Coordinates of C-alpha atoms in Angstrom, one line a residue:
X3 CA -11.0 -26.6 -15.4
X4 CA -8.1 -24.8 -13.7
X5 CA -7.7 -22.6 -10.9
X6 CA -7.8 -19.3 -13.1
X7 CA -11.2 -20.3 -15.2
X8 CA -13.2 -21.2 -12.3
X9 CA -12.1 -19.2 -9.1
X10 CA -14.4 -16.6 -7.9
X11 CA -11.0 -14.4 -7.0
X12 CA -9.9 -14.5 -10.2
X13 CA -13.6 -13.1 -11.5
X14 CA -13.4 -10.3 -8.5
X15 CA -9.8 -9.5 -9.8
X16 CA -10.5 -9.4 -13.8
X17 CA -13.4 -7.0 -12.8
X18 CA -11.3 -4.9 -10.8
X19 CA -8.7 -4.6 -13.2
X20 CA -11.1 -3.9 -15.8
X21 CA -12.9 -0.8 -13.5
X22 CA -9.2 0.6 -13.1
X23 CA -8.7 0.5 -16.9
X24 CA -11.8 2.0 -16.7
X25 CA -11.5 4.9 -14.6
X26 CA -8.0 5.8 -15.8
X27 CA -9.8 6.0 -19.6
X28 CA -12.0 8.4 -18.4
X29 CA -9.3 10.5 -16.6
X30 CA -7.0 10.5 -19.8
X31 CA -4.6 8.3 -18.1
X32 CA -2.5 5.2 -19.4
X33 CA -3.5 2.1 -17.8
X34 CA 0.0 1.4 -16.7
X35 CA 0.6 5.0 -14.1
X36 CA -1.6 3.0 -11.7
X37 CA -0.8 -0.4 -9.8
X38 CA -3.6 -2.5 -8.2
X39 CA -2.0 -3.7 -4.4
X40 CA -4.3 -6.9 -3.6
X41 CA -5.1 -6.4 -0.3
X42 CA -4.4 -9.9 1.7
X43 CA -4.8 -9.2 5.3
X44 CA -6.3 -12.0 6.9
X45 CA -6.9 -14.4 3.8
X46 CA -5.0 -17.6 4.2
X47 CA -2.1 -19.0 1.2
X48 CA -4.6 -20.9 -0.5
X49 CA -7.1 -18.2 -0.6
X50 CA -4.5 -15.9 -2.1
X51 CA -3.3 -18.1 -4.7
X52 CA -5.9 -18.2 -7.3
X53 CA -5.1 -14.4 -7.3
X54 CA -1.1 -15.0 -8.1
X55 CA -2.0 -17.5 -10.8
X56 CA -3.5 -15.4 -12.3
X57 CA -0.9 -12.8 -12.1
X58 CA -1.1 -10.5 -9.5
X59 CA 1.8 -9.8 -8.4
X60 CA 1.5 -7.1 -5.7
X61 CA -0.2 -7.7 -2.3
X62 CA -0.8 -5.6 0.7
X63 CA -0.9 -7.0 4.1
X64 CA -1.6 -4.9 7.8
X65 CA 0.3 -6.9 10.5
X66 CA 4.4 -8.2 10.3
X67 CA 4.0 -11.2 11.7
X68 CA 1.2 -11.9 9.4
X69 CA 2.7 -11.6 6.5
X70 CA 5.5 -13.4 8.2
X71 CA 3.5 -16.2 8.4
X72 CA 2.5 -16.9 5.0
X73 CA 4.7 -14.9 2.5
X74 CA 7.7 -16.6 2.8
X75 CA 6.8 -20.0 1.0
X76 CA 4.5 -17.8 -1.7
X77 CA 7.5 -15.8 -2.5
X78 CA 10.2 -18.7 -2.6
X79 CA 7.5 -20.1 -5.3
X80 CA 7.3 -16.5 -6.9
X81 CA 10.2 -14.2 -6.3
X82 CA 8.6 -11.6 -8.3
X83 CA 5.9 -11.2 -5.8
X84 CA 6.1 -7.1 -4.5
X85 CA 4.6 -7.1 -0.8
X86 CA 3.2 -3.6 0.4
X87 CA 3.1 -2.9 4.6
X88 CA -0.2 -0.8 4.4
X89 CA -0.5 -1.4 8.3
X90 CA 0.6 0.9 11.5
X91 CA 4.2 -0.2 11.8
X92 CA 5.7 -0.5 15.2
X93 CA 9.3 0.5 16.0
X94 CA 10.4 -3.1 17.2
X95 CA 9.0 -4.8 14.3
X96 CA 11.2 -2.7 11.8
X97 CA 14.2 -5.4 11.1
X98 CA 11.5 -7.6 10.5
X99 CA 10.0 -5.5 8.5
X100 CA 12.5 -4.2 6.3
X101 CA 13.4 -8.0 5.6
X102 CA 9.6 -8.7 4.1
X103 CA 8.6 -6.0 2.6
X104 CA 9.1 -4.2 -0.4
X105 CA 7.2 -0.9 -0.1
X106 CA 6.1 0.7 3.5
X107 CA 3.2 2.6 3.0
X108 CA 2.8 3.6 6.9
X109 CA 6.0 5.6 7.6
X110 CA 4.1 8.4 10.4
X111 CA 6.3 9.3 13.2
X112 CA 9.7 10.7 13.8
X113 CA 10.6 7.9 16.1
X114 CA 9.4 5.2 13.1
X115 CA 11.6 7.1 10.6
X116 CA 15.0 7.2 13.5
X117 CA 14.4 3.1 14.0
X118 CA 14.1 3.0 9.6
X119 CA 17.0 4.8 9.9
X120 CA 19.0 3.3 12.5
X121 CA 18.2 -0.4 10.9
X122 CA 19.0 0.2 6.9
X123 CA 22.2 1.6 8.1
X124 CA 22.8 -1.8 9.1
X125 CA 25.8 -3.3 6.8
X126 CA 23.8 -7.1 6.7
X127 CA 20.4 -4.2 6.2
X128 CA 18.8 -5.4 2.3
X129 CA 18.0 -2.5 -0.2
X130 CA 15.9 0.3 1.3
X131 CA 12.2 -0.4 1.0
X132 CA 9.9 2.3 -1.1
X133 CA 8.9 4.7 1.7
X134 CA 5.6 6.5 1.7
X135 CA 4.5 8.6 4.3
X136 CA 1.1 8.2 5.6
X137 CA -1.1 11.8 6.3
X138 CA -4.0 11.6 8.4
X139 CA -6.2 13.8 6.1
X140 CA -9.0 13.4 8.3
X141 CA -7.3 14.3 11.5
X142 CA -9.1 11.5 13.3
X143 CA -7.3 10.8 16.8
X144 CA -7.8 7.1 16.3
X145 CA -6.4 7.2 13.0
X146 CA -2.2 7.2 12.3
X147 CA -0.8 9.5 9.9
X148 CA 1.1 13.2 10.5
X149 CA -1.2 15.5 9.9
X150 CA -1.6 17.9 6.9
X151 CA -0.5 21.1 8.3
X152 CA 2.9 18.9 9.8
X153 CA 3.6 16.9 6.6
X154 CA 5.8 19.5 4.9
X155 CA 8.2 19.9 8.1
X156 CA 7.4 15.4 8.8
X157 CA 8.9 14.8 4.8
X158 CA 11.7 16.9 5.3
X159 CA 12.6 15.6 8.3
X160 CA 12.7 12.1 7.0
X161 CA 14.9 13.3 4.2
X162 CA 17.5 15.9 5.6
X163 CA 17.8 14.1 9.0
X164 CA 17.2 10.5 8.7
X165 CA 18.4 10.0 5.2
X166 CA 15.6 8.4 4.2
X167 CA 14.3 8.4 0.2
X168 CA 10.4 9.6 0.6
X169 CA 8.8 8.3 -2.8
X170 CA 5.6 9.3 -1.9
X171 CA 1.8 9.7 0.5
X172 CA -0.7 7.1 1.7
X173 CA -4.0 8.3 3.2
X174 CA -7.3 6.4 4.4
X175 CA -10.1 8.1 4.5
X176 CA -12.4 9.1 6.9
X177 CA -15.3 6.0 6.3
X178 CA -18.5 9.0 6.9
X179 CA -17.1 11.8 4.5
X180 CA -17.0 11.9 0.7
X181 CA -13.0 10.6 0.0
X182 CA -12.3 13.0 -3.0
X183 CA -11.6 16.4 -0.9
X184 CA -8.7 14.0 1.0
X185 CA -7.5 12.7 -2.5
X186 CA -7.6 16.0 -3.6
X187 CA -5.4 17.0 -0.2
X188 CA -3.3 14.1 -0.5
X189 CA -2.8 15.6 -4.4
X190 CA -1.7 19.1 -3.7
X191 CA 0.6 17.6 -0.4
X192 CA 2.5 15.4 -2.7
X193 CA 3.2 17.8 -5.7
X194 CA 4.3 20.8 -3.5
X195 CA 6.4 18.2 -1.7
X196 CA 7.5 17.0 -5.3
X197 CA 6.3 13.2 -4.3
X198 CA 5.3 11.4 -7.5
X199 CA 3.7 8.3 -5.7
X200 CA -0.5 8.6 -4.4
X201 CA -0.9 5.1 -2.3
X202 CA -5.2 6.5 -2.1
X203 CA -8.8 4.5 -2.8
X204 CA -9.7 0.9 -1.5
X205 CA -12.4 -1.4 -3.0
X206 CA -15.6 1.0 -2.6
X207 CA -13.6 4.5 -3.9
X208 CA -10.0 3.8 -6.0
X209 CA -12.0 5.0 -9.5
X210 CA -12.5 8.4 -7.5
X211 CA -9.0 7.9 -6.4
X212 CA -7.6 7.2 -10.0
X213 CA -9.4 10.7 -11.1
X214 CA -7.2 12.6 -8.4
X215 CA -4.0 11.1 -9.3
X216 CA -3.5 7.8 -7.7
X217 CA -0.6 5.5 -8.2
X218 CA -1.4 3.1 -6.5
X219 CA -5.0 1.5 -5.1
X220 CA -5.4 -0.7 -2.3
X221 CA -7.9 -3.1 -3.2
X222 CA -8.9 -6.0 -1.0
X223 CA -12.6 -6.8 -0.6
X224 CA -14.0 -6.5 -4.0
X225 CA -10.9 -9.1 -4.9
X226 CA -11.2 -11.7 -2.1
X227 CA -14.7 -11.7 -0.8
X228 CA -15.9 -10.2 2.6
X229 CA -13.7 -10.9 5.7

C-alpha cells in the first residue's frame, strides 16, 4: 500500500480539501480563488511528506531557522514546493528570509518593511517575495499586526516609501471572540486598500473565512494531527 492510500495526513488533507470545496460552493465561489497553506511548524520532513505526495504543494511554517532546517532537501526534491512565513519576522532574519520563502504573510512594522527594503535592493537579492501585511484586528498587545485604524497610512507607507509591492492582509484572530466580524474587517481593509489577497481562517474557522472572501487558509492541525 503506498504512502498516499494509507497515511492518516493524506485522509486529514483530502477532508480538508474537500470542506474548502465545500464552503466555497456554498459561497458561489470557484474552487480554484482559494489556496489551502499546510501549516508545517514543528512537524518533522517525514511527517510532512505523505502530505507532498499527495500533492500539496504549499506549506506554512512560523520560525526561519525552522524552515531552514528542513525545507531545503524537500524543495531540492520538489522545486515546485511554495513556502509561506506566517510567523513574526525579525529584522535580522530578513536575508534569510527572503532566500526561503516565497510569500511573507507577517510584514507589521515600519522598520520590517526599511530591512525588506534595504535587502531586495540587494543586486545578488532573488525575486521579491509576495508581501502581505499582517492587521491585528483584535488589537491584542501580545499579538503583532498594525492595527486597523493605522493600516491605510502602514500600506501606503510600504508602497510610496519602501517600494515594496503589497499583494495583500493576513489576520489571526482573537481565540475567545467569534472570527467573522475580523474577516469581515480584514474584508473591507483590503478592498478600500484595493488588496486582492485575504491570508484569514486556520483549521477550526477557514469555511467562515472562505464566506468572507479568503484567498488563502492556513490550515495546520486538522492536516497533521495535534502538536
Amino acid at each position: 500500500m503506498t504512502v498516499e492510500q494509507d497515511s492518516p495526513v493524506v485522509h486529514r488533507l483530502a477532508e480538508v480539501r474537500a470542506r474548502i470545496e465545500r464552503a466555497c460552493r456554498d459561497a458561489g465561489r470557484a474552487p480554484d480563488e482559494v489556496h489551502l497553506v499546510a501549516v508545517s511548524k514543528t512537524f518533522e520532513a517525514a511527517h510532512i511528506a505523505p502530505a507532498i505526495e499527495a500533492g500539496q504543494r504549499l506549506f506554512g511554517e512560523n520560525r526561519v531557522q525552522e524552515a531552514k532546517g528542513k525545507w531545503p532537501a524537500l524543495r531540492a526534491a520538489h522545486p515546485d514546493i511554495e513556502l509561506h512565513l506566517i510567523g513574526p519576522l525579525q529584522t535580522n532574519k530578513v536575508r534569510e528570509a527572503l532566500a526561503l520563502f516565497d510569500v511573507i504573510h507577517t510584514l507589521d512594522r515600519p522598520s520590517l518593511a526599511a530591512a525588506l527594503a534595504k535587502e531586495l535592493a540587494r543586486p545578488e537579492a532573488r525575486p521579491a517575495p509576495r508581501l502581505l501585511v499582517q492587521v491585528n484586528t483584535g488589537e491584542e498587545p501580545q499579538k503583532a499586526g498594525v492595527a486597523p485604524e493605522e493600516a491605510d497610512a502602514f500600506i501606503a507607507a510600504c508602497r510610496d516609501t519602501h517600494g515594496l509591492a503589497v499583494e495583500g492582509l493576513m489576520c489571526i484572530p482573537p481565540a475567545d471572540e467569534p472570527a467573522a466580524p475580523h474577516f469581515a474587517l480584514l474584508t473591507t481593509i483590503a478592498r478600500r486598500n484595493g488588496l486582492s489577497t485575504l491570508s484569514m481562517g486556520m483549521s477550526s474557522d477557514f469555511e467562515t473565512a472562505i464566506g468572507l472572501g479568503a484567498t488563502y487558509v492556513r490550515v495546520g492541525s486538522a492536516i497533521f494531527g495535534g502538536r
